[in-house]
Amino acid sequence: MERLKNCLLKKPSKNDLDDGLETATEYTERWTSVRIIYYTMFLMSLGFSIILTGVWPYLDKLDPHAGKEFLGWIVGANPVGQMIFSPLVGWWGNRLGSIRLPLLCSLALFSIASGIYACLEMFPTHQKYWMLYSRFLIGVSSSSVAVCRSYLSAATKVKERTGAVSMVSLAQTLGFIVGPVLQGAVTLFGEDGLPLIKNKLHLNMYTATGWINVFMGILNFCLFLPFVFKEKRIAAREAMMQQGLQSEKETWKSMKPDYLSAWTLICAFFILVFNFVFLETLATPLTMDMFAWTKGEALYYMAWIMAVGAILASAMFLMIDPLCKRIPEQQVLIWGGFFLMVLGRAVYIPMSDSPPKLALPENETLTAMRMEDSMSAYVYGSNFTDVRSNMTRVDFDYGGPITTTDPITMVDAKDFLGCPPAQEWCKTTRGMTITQFLIGYAFTAIGYPIGVTLITTIFSKILGPRPQGTWMGIMTGSGCLSRALGPVFLSTIYTKYGLYWTFGSTAVMMAGTMLWLWQMRQRLVPIPYDASCKGEELVAVIAKQEQAMDQKKTSEEATDQQLNGNPKDSNATGDS
């Protein structure tokens, strides 16, 4: 128990208390509250990701007629709810001057909504709409992310903030990783599971995820009770001491943030998250189109690729803080974050000499096709006149012999592998290699954590010690909007225009943002505490202080001259 307590409580070093801003006890309480914020951010990510792999079979079991179109609404309900309510919850936290009540309400709502998700089979009708409602409420509860980020900015010193934001980002990433793992673990319950209420409620592989959220939400609720979570804000006190002002409110009111830089970072955050979420959404259909993977193969291989990418991203989160102690943060953001993301998009532009493997069902009644003289199990088609590959070229008007295989080995006609001819660009574009895909994903796994962490860090420093709930809500909302628009972009650009337009446009989008950040790099710095960079009120205060000091100095010099005599007068008298 003592070891667990030591892990949760952070003890200060001598250097941590040199500035005189807090005592050792206050330091420990402050960092305990910060670590509770880490857990909260982890839980909000977990609440979104834990149902992603199981929501479709759960919906299909409850309502077989719901369809995949309704599934899209259910998945999108979470970010939409978070997008709408993040600025409102952030504003509420600012008005109260405390994050405790907004977080307690959010966590209570999170637990209730998760309980609804776990008890959907008890509703006699409209179960799919109750599922949609529960996911929307979980999204609303996730708007507490805004006040969490706001508090993190207020509860850390400037030198601590980069490391703290990195750990928050790591906690969120771990939430996205652990969620599907927990869903996989509870599959041991099976579809029938254990009866909780006979013939009405069961603990199975679908409802268990909801109950996990309920339990962890209640635990998080308890952590925010007054005897555990104690709000310790230090950013405004740090600025007040460095400026020599009398109150924290006077301090942050006197510091005018650079609004152009703030909105630049909000837009950059939107672009960055959009590109990342878009790739996550596109990855499975892209690999199925380019590499002719089955659904099972795509899910299996992508699970491993994403797992390795998550490990790589987690390592980057831990490296950001020491890296930024050697290189300016804005330089790391531009070259380590956005430049690598640009490369990740550019690498995906087709470079292969061979075409994509085109799925061509010659006859709807046939379930497999094979050329007599081909060793391949599938027929691939292309309208390239010069194909340098080991694939058999098949013209669209091919009328040659086709042999059928034994019915046991047949593939369903609906599952022809490769790039579907319904996507017209499949017939005219070149393919992507697996090496391209892996390199691009690696660039993304490195660039995204650097970018998202440093945007949030620099953003909080630009705003200064002022309450940041509303601003953090706007930034969180922009990220949610990008998550909602990703699938729309997928359905309009990728399916209609193909790889060149998809990755060319996203590469240009990222490159344009990178160039603008480079143009703004001199302004992407914390609010300095010198008079030339403060608001008019602070300039006036400091001018008065300097004037008073000059008058005092002049008075002291005059007094010294009177007491000691004027050296010049003495010399003049001696000469005469």
Coordinates of C-alpha atoms in Angstrom, one line a residue:
M1 CA 0.0 0.0 0.0
E2 CA 2.8 2.3 0.8
R3 CA 4.5 1.6 -2.5
L4 CA 1.2 2.4 -4.3
K5 CA 0.9 5.7 -2.4
N6 CA 4.5 6.6 -3.3
C7 CA 3.6 6.0 -7.0
L8 CA 0.6 8.3 -6.8
L9 CA 2.2 11.1 -4.7
K10 CA 5.0 13.1 -6.3
K11 CA 7.6 14.5 -3.8
P12 CA 9.4 17.7 -4.7
S13 CA 13.1 18.1 -5.2
K14 CA 15.1 21.0 -3.9
N15 CA 15.0 22.8 -7.3
D16 CA 11.2 22.5 -7.4
L17 CA 10.8 24.7 -4.4
D18 CA 13.5 27.2 -5.1
D19 CA 11.0 29.7 -6.5
G20 CA 9.1 30.0 -3.3
L21 CA 5.7 29.6 -5.0
E22 CA 4.5 26.7 -2.9
T23 CA 5.4 24.4 0.0
A24 CA 6.3 20.7 -0.3
T25 CA 2.8 19.7 0.8
E26 CA 1.2 22.0 -1.8
Y27 CA 3.5 20.7 -4.5
T28 CA 2.5 17.1 -3.7
E29 CA -1.2 18.0 -3.7
R30 CA -0.9 19.9 -7.0
W31 CA 0.8 17.0 -8.8
T32 CA -1.7 14.5 -7.3
S33 CA -4.5 16.6 -8.9
V34 CA -2.6 16.6 -12.2
R35 CA -2.3 12.8 -12.2
I36 CA -6.0 12.6 -11.6
I37 CA -6.4 14.7 -14.7
Y38 CA -4.2 12.1 -16.6
Y39 CA -6.6 9.3 -15.5
T40 CA -9.6 11.3 -16.5
M41 CA -8.2 11.9 -20.0
F42 CA -7.4 8.2 -20.3
L43 CA -11.0 7.3 -19.3
M44 CA -12.6 9.7 -21.9
S45 CA -10.6 8.1 -24.7
L46 CA -11.4 4.7 -23.3
G47 CA -15.1 5.5 -23.3
F48 CA -14.9 6.2 -27.0
S49 CA -12.6 3.4 -28.2
I50 CA -13.8 0.4 -26.0
I51 CA -17.0 -0.1 -28.1
L52 CA -15.6 0.6 -31.6
T53 CA -15.0 -3.1 -32.5
G54 CA -18.1 -4.4 -30.8
V55 CA -20.7 -1.8 -31.6
W56 CA -21.7 -3.2 -35.0
P57 CA -22.4 -6.8 -33.9
Y58 CA -24.1 -5.4 -30.8
L59 CA -26.4 -3.2 -32.9
D60 CA -27.0 -6.0 -35.4
K61 CA -28.0 -8.3 -32.5
L62 CA -30.4 -5.7 -31.0
D63 CA -31.9 -4.6 -34.4
P64 CA -30.9 -6.6 -37.5
H65 CA -32.6 -4.0 -39.7
A66 CA -30.6 -1.1 -38.4
G67 CA -28.0 -1.3 -41.1
K68 CA -24.5 0.1 -41.4
E69 CA -25.8 3.5 -42.3
F70 CA -27.2 3.9 -38.8
L71 CA -23.9 2.6 -37.5
G72 CA -22.2 5.6 -38.9
W73 CA -24.6 7.9 -36.9
I74 CA -23.9 5.9 -33.7
V75 CA -20.1 6.2 -34.1
G76 CA -20.4 9.9 -35.0
A77 CA -22.7 10.8 -32.1
N78 CA -19.8 10.8 -29.7
P79 CA -17.6 13.5 -31.4
V80 CA -20.7 15.5 -32.3
G81 CA -21.8 15.7 -28.6
Q82 CA -18.3 16.6 -27.5
M83 CA -17.9 19.2 -30.2
I84 CA -21.1 21.0 -29.2
F85 CA -20.6 21.0 -25.5
S86 CA -16.8 21.5 -25.1
P87 CA -16.9 25.3 -25.4
L88 CA -20.0 25.4 -23.1
V89 CA -18.4 23.3 -20.4
G90 CA -15.1 25.2 -20.7
W91 CA -17.0 28.5 -20.3
W92 CA -18.9 27.0 -17.3
G93 CA -15.6 26.1 -15.6
N94 CA -14.3 29.6 -16.2
R95 CA -17.4 31.2 -14.6
L96 CA -17.2 29.0 -11.6
G97 CA -13.5 29.4 -11.1
S98 CA -13.3 25.7 -10.4
I99 CA -13.4 22.5 -12.4
R100 CA -14.8 20.2 -9.7
L101 CA -18.5 20.7 -10.4
P102 CA -18.3 20.4 -14.2
L103 CA -16.2 17.3 -13.9
L104 CA -18.4 15.7 -11.3
C105 CA -21.5 16.3 -13.5
S106 CA -19.6 15.0 -16.6
L107 CA -18.5 11.8 -14.9
A108 CA -22.0 11.2 -13.5
L109 CA -23.4 11.6 -17.0
F110 CA -20.6 9.3 -18.3
S111 CA -21.5 6.5 -15.9
I112 CA -25.3 6.9 -16.5
A113 CA -24.9 6.9 -20.3
S114 CA -22.6 3.8 -20.1
G115 CA -25.2 2.1 -18.0
I116 CA -27.8 2.8 -20.6
Y117 CA -25.5 1.2 -23.2
A118 CA -25.1 -1.9 -21.1
C119 CA -28.8 -2.2 -20.5
L120 CA -30.1 -1.7 -24.0
E121 CA -31.7 -5.2 -24.2
M122 CA -34.1 -4.1 -21.4
F123 CA -35.8 -1.5 -23.7
P124 CA -38.7 -3.2 -25.5
T125 CA -38.5 -1.0 -28.6
H126 CA -36.3 1.6 -30.4
Q127 CA -33.1 0.0 -29.1
K128 CA -31.0 1.5 -31.9
Y129 CA -32.2 5.0 -30.9
W130 CA -31.4 4.4 -27.3
M131 CA -27.9 3.3 -28.4
L132 CA -27.5 6.5 -30.4
Y133 CA -28.7 8.5 -27.4
S134 CA -26.3 6.8 -25.0
R135 CA -23.3 7.4 -27.3
F136 CA -24.3 11.0 -27.7
L137 CA -24.4 11.5 -23.9
I138 CA -21.0 9.9 -23.6
G139 CA -19.8 12.4 -26.1
V140 CA -21.3 15.2 -24.1
S141 CA -19.6 13.9 -20.9
S142 CA -16.3 13.8 -22.8
S143 CA -16.5 17.6 -23.2
S144 CA -14.9 17.6 -19.7
V145 CA -11.6 17.2 -21.7
A146 CA -11.8 21.0 -22.2
V147 CA -11.7 21.9 -18.5
C148 CA -9.1 19.2 -17.9
R149 CA -6.8 20.9 -20.4
S150 CA -7.6 24.2 -18.9
Y151 CA -6.8 23.1 -15.4
L152 CA -3.6 21.5 -16.6
S153 CA -2.4 24.8 -18.0
A154 CA -3.3 26.6 -14.7
A155 CA -1.8 23.9 -12.5
T156 CA 1.7 23.7 -14.1
K157 CA 4.5 26.1 -14.3
V158 CA 5.8 27.2 -17.7
K159 CA 8.8 24.8 -17.5
E160 CA 6.6 21.9 -16.5
R161 CA 3.9 22.3 -19.1
T162 CA 5.4 20.6 -22.0
G163 CA 6.0 17.4 -20.0
A164 CA 2.6 17.5 -18.5
V165 CA 0.8 17.9 -21.8
S166 CA 2.9 15.1 -23.2
M167 CA 1.8 12.8 -20.5
V168 CA -1.9 13.8 -21.0
S169 CA -1.5 13.0 -24.7
L170 CA 0.1 9.7 -23.8
A171 CA -2.8 9.0 -21.5
Q172 CA -5.3 9.6 -24.3
T173 CA -3.3 7.4 -26.7
L174 CA -3.3 4.6 -24.1
G175 CA -7.0 5.0 -23.8
F176 CA -7.5 4.4 -27.5
I177 CA -5.1 1.4 -27.3
V178 CA -6.6 -0.3 -24.2
G179 CA -10.2 0.1 -25.3
P180 CA -10.1 -2.5 -28.1
V181 CA -7.9 -4.7 -25.9
L182 CA -10.6 -4.8 -23.2
Q183 CA -13.3 -5.4 -25.8
G184 CA -11.3 -8.4 -27.0
A185 CA -10.8 -9.7 -23.4
V186 CA -14.5 -9.7 -22.6
T187 CA -15.3 -11.8 -25.6
L188 CA -14.8 -14.7 -23.2
F189 CA -18.3 -14.0 -22.0
G190 CA -19.7 -14.9 -25.4
E191 CA -22.9 -13.5 -26.9
D192 CA -25.1 -15.2 -24.3
G193 CA -23.0 -14.3 -21.3
L194 CA -24.2 -14.5 -17.7
P195 CA -27.8 -13.6 -16.7
L196 CA -28.0 -10.6 -14.4
I197 CA -31.8 -10.4 -14.6
K198 CA -33.4 -13.5 -15.9
N199 CA -34.5 -13.1 -19.6
K200 CA -34.0 -9.4 -19.4
L201 CA -30.3 -8.4 -18.8
H202 CA -27.1 -10.3 -19.4
L203 CA -23.4 -9.7 -18.9
N204 CA -22.0 -10.6 -22.3
M205 CA -19.2 -9.5 -24.5
Y206 CA -21.2 -6.5 -25.6
T207 CA -22.6 -5.2 -22.4
A208 CA -19.4 -5.9 -20.4
T209 CA -17.7 -2.9 -22.0
G210 CA -20.5 -0.6 -20.8
W211 CA -20.2 -1.9 -17.2
I212 CA -16.4 -1.4 -17.4
N213 CA -17.1 2.2 -18.2
V214 CA -19.6 2.5 -15.4
F215 CA -17.1 1.1 -12.8
M216 CA -14.2 3.3 -14.0
G217 CA -16.5 6.4 -14.2
I218 CA -17.6 5.9 -10.6
L219 CA -14.0 5.5 -9.5
N220 CA -13.1 8.7 -11.4
F221 CA -16.1 10.5 -9.8
C222 CA -14.7 9.6 -6.3
L223 CA -11.3 10.9 -7.2
F224 CA -12.7 14.4 -7.7
L225 CA -14.3 14.6 -4.3
P226 CA -12.9 17.3 -2.1
F227 CA -10.9 15.1 0.2
V228 CA -9.0 13.6 -2.7
F229 CA -8.8 16.3 -5.5
K230 CA -7.5 19.6 -4.3
E231 CA -7.3 22.3 -7.0
K232 CA -3.9 24.0 -6.9
R233 CA -3.4 26.6 -9.6
I234 CA 0.1 28.0 -9.9
A235 CA 0.5 29.5 -13.4
A236 CA -1.1 32.9 -12.4
R237 CA 0.8 33.0 -9.2
E238 CA 4.1 32.4 -11.1
A239 CA 3.3 35.3 -13.5
M240 CA 2.2 37.5 -10.6
M241 CA 5.4 37.0 -8.8
Q242 CA 7.6 37.6 -11.8
Q243 CA 5.7 40.9 -12.6
G244 CA 5.5 42.1 -9.0
L245 CA 1.7 42.7 -9.1
Q246 CA -0.7 42.3 -6.2
S247 CA -3.3 39.8 -7.5
E248 CA -3.6 37.0 -9.9
K249 CA -6.6 38.5 -11.7
E250 CA -4.7 41.8 -12.2
T251 CA -1.9 39.7 -13.6
W252 CA -3.7 37.8 -16.3
K253 CA -5.9 40.7 -17.2
S254 CA -2.9 42.8 -17.9
M255 CA -1.4 40.2 -20.3
K256 CA -2.9 40.4 -23.8
P257 CA -2.6 37.1 -25.7
D258 CA -1.6 37.0 -29.4
Y259 CA -5.0 36.1 -30.8
L260 CA -3.7 35.5 -34.3
S261 CA -1.3 32.9 -33.0
A262 CA -4.0 31.3 -30.9
W263 CA -6.4 31.0 -33.9
T264 CA -3.5 29.8 -36.0
L265 CA -2.9 26.9 -33.6
I266 CA -6.6 26.1 -33.5
C267 CA -6.7 25.8 -37.3
A268 CA -3.4 23.8 -37.2
F269 CA -4.9 21.4 -34.6
F270 CA -8.0 20.9 -36.8
I271 CA -5.8 20.1 -39.9
L272 CA -3.5 17.8 -37.9
V273 CA -6.3 15.8 -36.3
F274 CA -8.3 15.7 -39.6
N275 CA -5.3 14.1 -41.4
F276 CA -4.7 11.6 -38.6
V277 CA -8.3 10.5 -38.2
F278 CA -8.8 10.4 -42.0
L279 CA -5.9 7.9 -42.3
E280 CA -7.2 5.8 -39.4
T281 CA -10.6 5.7 -41.2
L282 CA -9.2 5.1 -44.6
A283 CA -6.5 2.5 -43.7
T284 CA -8.7 -0.7 -43.8
P285 CA -10.5 0.1 -47.1
L286 CA -7.3 1.4 -48.6
T287 CA -5.4 -1.8 -47.9
M288 CA -8.3 -4.0 -49.2
D289 CA -8.4 -2.0 -52.4
M290 CA -4.6 -1.8 -53.0
F291 CA -3.4 -5.2 -51.7
A292 CA -6.5 -7.3 -52.3
W293 CA -6.8 -8.3 -48.7
T294 CA -9.9 -9.9 -47.3
K295 CA -11.8 -8.2 -44.5
G296 CA -10.2 -10.6 -42.1
E297 CA -6.7 -10.0 -43.4
A298 CA -7.2 -6.3 -43.3
L299 CA -8.4 -6.3 -39.7
Y300 CA -5.7 -8.6 -38.6
Y301 CA -2.8 -6.8 -40.3
M302 CA -4.1 -3.4 -39.5
A303 CA -4.4 -4.4 -35.8
W304 CA -0.7 -5.2 -35.8
I305 CA 0.3 -2.1 -37.7
M306 CA -1.7 0.1 -35.5
A307 CA -0.4 -1.6 -32.4
V308 CA 3.2 -1.0 -33.5
G309 CA 2.3 2.6 -34.5
A310 CA 0.8 3.2 -31.0
I311 CA 3.9 1.9 -29.3
L312 CA 6.0 4.2 -31.5
A313 CA 3.7 7.2 -30.7
S314 CA 3.9 6.4 -27.0
A315 CA 7.7 6.5 -27.2
M316 CA 7.5 9.9 -29.0
F317 CA 5.3 11.3 -26.3
L318 CA 7.9 10.5 -23.7
M319 CA 10.7 12.0 -25.8
I320 CA 9.0 15.3 -26.5
D321 CA 9.9 17.0 -23.2
P322 CA 13.6 16.3 -23.2
L323 CA 13.7 17.1 -26.9
C324 CA 12.1 20.5 -26.3
K325 CA 14.7 21.3 -23.7
R326 CA 17.4 21.3 -26.4
I327 CA 15.4 22.6 -29.4
P328 CA 12.8 25.4 -29.4
E329 CA 9.2 24.1 -29.2
Q330 CA 8.0 25.8 -32.4
Q331 CA 10.9 24.3 -34.4
V332 CA 10.1 20.8 -33.1
L333 CA 6.5 21.4 -34.0
I334 CA 7.2 22.5 -37.5
W335 CA 9.9 20.0 -38.4
G336 CA 9.2 17.1 -36.1
G337 CA 5.4 17.3 -36.4
F338 CA 4.1 18.9 -39.5
F339 CA 7.0 18.1 -41.9
L340 CA 6.8 14.4 -41.1
M341 CA 3.1 14.5 -41.6
V342 CA 3.6 16.1 -45.0
L343 CA 6.0 13.3 -45.9
G344 CA 3.5 10.8 -44.6
R345 CA 0.9 12.1 -47.0
A346 CA 3.3 12.6 -50.0
V347 CA 4.6 9.0 -49.7
Y348 CA 1.1 7.7 -50.3
I349 CA 0.9 9.2 -53.7
P350 CA 1.0 6.1 -56.0
M351 CA 4.5 5.2 -57.1
S352 CA 4.2 1.6 -58.2
D353 CA 4.8 0.5 -61.7
S354 CA 1.9 -2.0 -61.4
P355 CA -1.8 -1.2 -61.3
P356 CA -4.0 -2.0 -58.4
K357 CA -5.5 -5.4 -58.4
L358 CA -8.9 -4.9 -59.9
A359 CA -11.8 -7.1 -58.8
L360 CA -13.6 -8.2 -62.0
P361 CA -16.5 -10.6 -61.5
E362 CA -17.1 -11.8 -65.1
N363 CA -20.3 -13.6 -64.1
E364 CA -22.4 -13.0 -61.0
T365 CA -23.1 -16.7 -60.7
L366 CA -19.4 -17.6 -60.6
T367 CA -17.8 -17.5 -57.2
A368 CA -14.2 -17.8 -58.3
M369 CA -12.3 -17.2 -61.4
R370 CA -9.0 -18.6 -62.6
M371 CA -7.1 -18.4 -65.9
E372 CA -6.2 -21.8 -67.4
D373 CA -2.6 -20.7 -67.7
S374 CA -2.2 -18.7 -64.6
M375 CA -1.0 -19.8 -61.2
S376 CA -2.8 -16.9 -59.5
A377 CA -6.0 -17.7 -57.5
Y378 CA -7.7 -14.5 -58.8
V379 CA -8.0 -12.6 -62.1
Y380 CA -6.7 -9.1 -61.9
G381 CA -7.7 -6.6 -64.6
S382 CA -6.2 -3.3 -65.8
N383 CA -6.5 -1.1 -68.8
F384 CA -2.8 -0.2 -68.7
T385 CA -1.2 -0.9 -72.1
D386 CA 2.2 -1.5 -70.5
V387 CA 2.2 -3.3 -67.3
R388 CA 5.5 -4.3 -65.8
S389 CA 4.5 -6.8 -63.2
N390 CA 4.1 -10.5 -62.6
M391 CA 0.3 -10.2 -62.9
T392 CA -1.7 -11.6 -65.8
R393 CA -3.1 -8.8 -67.9
V394 CA -6.8 -9.2 -68.5
D395 CA -8.7 -6.9 -70.9
F396 CA -12.2 -5.8 -69.9
D397 CA -13.7 -7.5 -72.9
Y398 CA -11.8 -10.7 -72.2
G399 CA -13.8 -13.7 -73.4
G400 CA -11.3 -16.5 -72.9
P401 CA -11.7 -19.6 -70.9
I402 CA -12.5 -19.4 -67.2
T403 CA -12.4 -22.5 -65.0
T404 CA -14.4 -22.8 -61.8
T405 CA -13.1 -24.3 -58.7
D406 CA -14.6 -26.8 -56.3
P407 CA -17.6 -25.3 -54.5
I408 CA -15.8 -25.8 -51.2
T409 CA -13.0 -23.4 -52.1
M410 CA -15.2 -20.9 -53.8
V411 CA -15.3 -17.3 -52.7
D412 CA -18.6 -15.5 -52.5
A413 CA -19.3 -13.3 -55.5
K414 CA -19.8 -10.4 -53.2
D415 CA -16.3 -10.7 -51.8
F416 CA -14.1 -10.3 -54.9
L417 CA -10.8 -9.0 -53.8
G418 CA -9.1 -5.9 -55.1
C419 CA -10.0 -2.4 -56.2
P420 CA -13.8 -2.4 -57.1
P421 CA -14.5 -1.3 -60.7
A422 CA -17.3 0.9 -59.3
Q423 CA -14.5 3.3 -58.3
E424 CA -13.6 4.5 -61.8
W425 CA -10.1 5.6 -60.8
C426 CA -9.2 2.0 -60.1
K427 CA -9.1 1.5 -63.9
T428 CA -6.7 4.4 -64.6
T429 CA -4.4 4.8 -61.6
R430 CA -1.3 3.1 -60.6
G431 CA -1.1 1.1 -57.3
M432 CA 0.5 1.6 -54.0
T433 CA 3.1 -0.7 -52.6
I434 CA 3.0 -2.1 -49.1
T435 CA 6.4 -0.5 -48.4
Q436 CA 4.8 2.9 -49.2
F437 CA 2.0 2.3 -46.9
L438 CA 4.2 1.2 -44.0
I439 CA 6.6 4.2 -44.4
G440 CA 3.8 6.6 -44.6
Y441 CA 2.2 5.2 -41.5
A442 CA 5.5 5.3 -39.6
F443 CA 5.9 9.0 -40.5
T444 CA 2.3 9.6 -39.2
A445 CA 2.9 7.7 -36.0
I446 CA 6.0 9.9 -35.2
G447 CA 4.7 13.2 -36.5
Y448 CA 1.2 13.2 -35.0
P449 CA 2.1 12.9 -31.3
I450 CA 4.7 15.6 -31.7
G451 CA 2.3 17.9 -33.4
V452 CA -0.8 17.4 -31.2
T453 CA 1.2 17.7 -28.0
L454 CA 3.2 20.9 -28.9
I455 CA 0.2 22.6 -30.4
T456 CA -1.7 22.2 -27.1
T457 CA 1.4 23.2 -25.1
I458 CA 2.3 26.3 -27.1
F459 CA -1.4 27.3 -27.2
S460 CA -1.7 27.2 -23.4
K461 CA 1.5 29.3 -23.1
I462 CA 0.3 31.9 -25.6
L463 CA -2.9 32.3 -23.6
G464 CA -0.9 32.9 -20.5
P465 CA -2.1 32.4 -16.9
R466 CA -5.7 33.5 -17.7
P467 CA -8.6 30.9 -17.3
Q468 CA -8.5 28.9 -20.5
G469 CA -11.7 26.8 -20.3
T470 CA -13.5 28.5 -23.2
W471 CA -10.4 28.5 -25.4
M472 CA -9.6 24.9 -24.7
G473 CA -13.2 24.1 -25.4
I474 CA -12.9 25.7 -28.8
M475 CA -9.7 23.7 -29.6
T476 CA -11.3 20.5 -28.4
G477 CA -14.4 21.3 -30.6
S478 CA -12.2 21.8 -33.6
G479 CA -10.7 18.4 -33.1
C480 CA -14.1 16.8 -32.8
L481 CA -15.2 18.6 -36.0
S482 CA -12.3 17.1 -37.8
R483 CA -13.2 13.6 -36.5
A484 CA -16.7 14.1 -37.9
L485 CA -15.6 15.3 -41.3
G486 CA -13.0 12.6 -41.9
P487 CA -15.5 10.0 -43.1
V488 CA -17.3 12.6 -45.3
F489 CA -14.0 13.4 -47.0
L490 CA -13.4 9.6 -47.4
S491 CA -16.7 9.1 -49.2
T492 CA -16.4 12.1 -51.5
I493 CA -12.7 12.4 -52.4
Y494 CA -11.3 8.9 -52.1
T495 CA -14.2 6.9 -53.7
K496 CA -14.8 9.4 -56.5
Y497 CA -11.3 10.7 -57.4
G498 CA -8.8 8.2 -56.0
L499 CA -5.3 8.2 -54.5
Y500 CA -3.8 11.2 -56.4
W501 CA -6.5 13.6 -55.3
T502 CA -6.9 12.2 -51.8
F503 CA -3.2 12.2 -50.8
G504 CA -2.2 15.1 -53.0
S505 CA -4.9 17.4 -51.4
T506 CA -4.0 16.3 -47.9
A507 CA -0.3 16.8 -48.6
V508 CA -1.0 20.3 -49.9
M509 CA -3.2 20.9 -46.9
M510 CA -0.5 19.9 -44.4
A511 CA 2.3 21.7 -46.4
G512 CA 0.3 25.0 -46.5
T513 CA -0.3 24.8 -42.7
M514 CA 3.4 24.1 -42.1
L515 CA 4.4 27.1 -44.2
W516 CA 2.0 29.3 -42.3
L517 CA 3.4 28.0 -39.0
W518 CA 6.9 28.8 -40.3
Q519 CA 5.8 32.3 -41.1
M520 CA 4.4 32.7 -37.6
R521 CA 7.2 30.9 -35.7
Q522 CA 8.5 34.1 -34.1
R523 CA 5.1 34.6 -32.5
L524 CA 4.5 31.1 -31.3
V525 CA 6.1 31.8 -27.9
P526 CA 4.8 32.2 -24.4
I527 CA 3.7 35.6 -23.3
P528 CA 6.8 37.3 -22.1
Y529 CA 6.9 39.2 -18.8
D530 CA 8.7 42.3 -20.0
A531 CA 6.9 45.6 -20.2
S532 CA 7.1 46.0 -24.0
C533 CA 4.9 42.9 -24.5
K534 CA 2.2 43.6 -21.9
G535 CA -1.1 45.3 -22.1
E536 CA -1.6 49.0 -21.6
E537 CA -2.6 48.6 -17.9
L538 CA 0.6 46.8 -17.1
V539 CA 2.8 49.2 -19.0
A540 CA 1.3 52.0 -17.0
V541 CA 1.8 50.2 -13.7
I542 CA 5.5 49.5 -14.5
A543 CA 6.1 53.0 -15.8
K544 CA 4.8 54.4 -12.5
Q545 CA 7.0 51.9 -10.6
E546 CA 10.1 52.9 -12.6
Q547 CA 9.3 56.6 -12.1
A548 CA 9.0 56.1 -8.4
M549 CA 12.3 54.2 -8.3
D550 CA 14.0 57.0 -10.2
Q551 CA 12.7 59.6 -7.9
K552 CA 13.8 57.6 -4.9
K553 CA 17.2 57.1 -6.3
T554 CA 17.6 60.9 -7.1
S555 CA 16.5 61.7 -3.5
E556 CA 19.0 59.3 -2.0
E557 CA 21.8 60.7 -4.1
A558 CA 20.9 64.3 -3.0
T559 CA 20.8 63.2 0.6
D560 CA 24.2 61.5 0.3
Q561 CA 25.7 64.7 -1.2
Q562 CA 24.4 66.8 1.6
L563 CA 25.8 64.5 4.2
N564 CA 29.2 63.9 2.6
G565 CA 29.6 67.3 1.0
N566 CA 30.0 68.0 -2.7
P567 CA 33.4 66.8 -4.0
K568 CA 33.4 69.4 -6.7
D569 CA 32.8 72.3 -4.3
S570 CA 35.5 71.0 -2.0
N571 CA 38.0 70.8 -4.8
A572 CA 37.1 74.3 -6.0
T573 CA 37.6 75.7 -2.5
G574 CA 41.0 74.1 -2.2
D575 CA 42.2 75.4 -5.5
S576 CA 41.3 78.9 -4.6

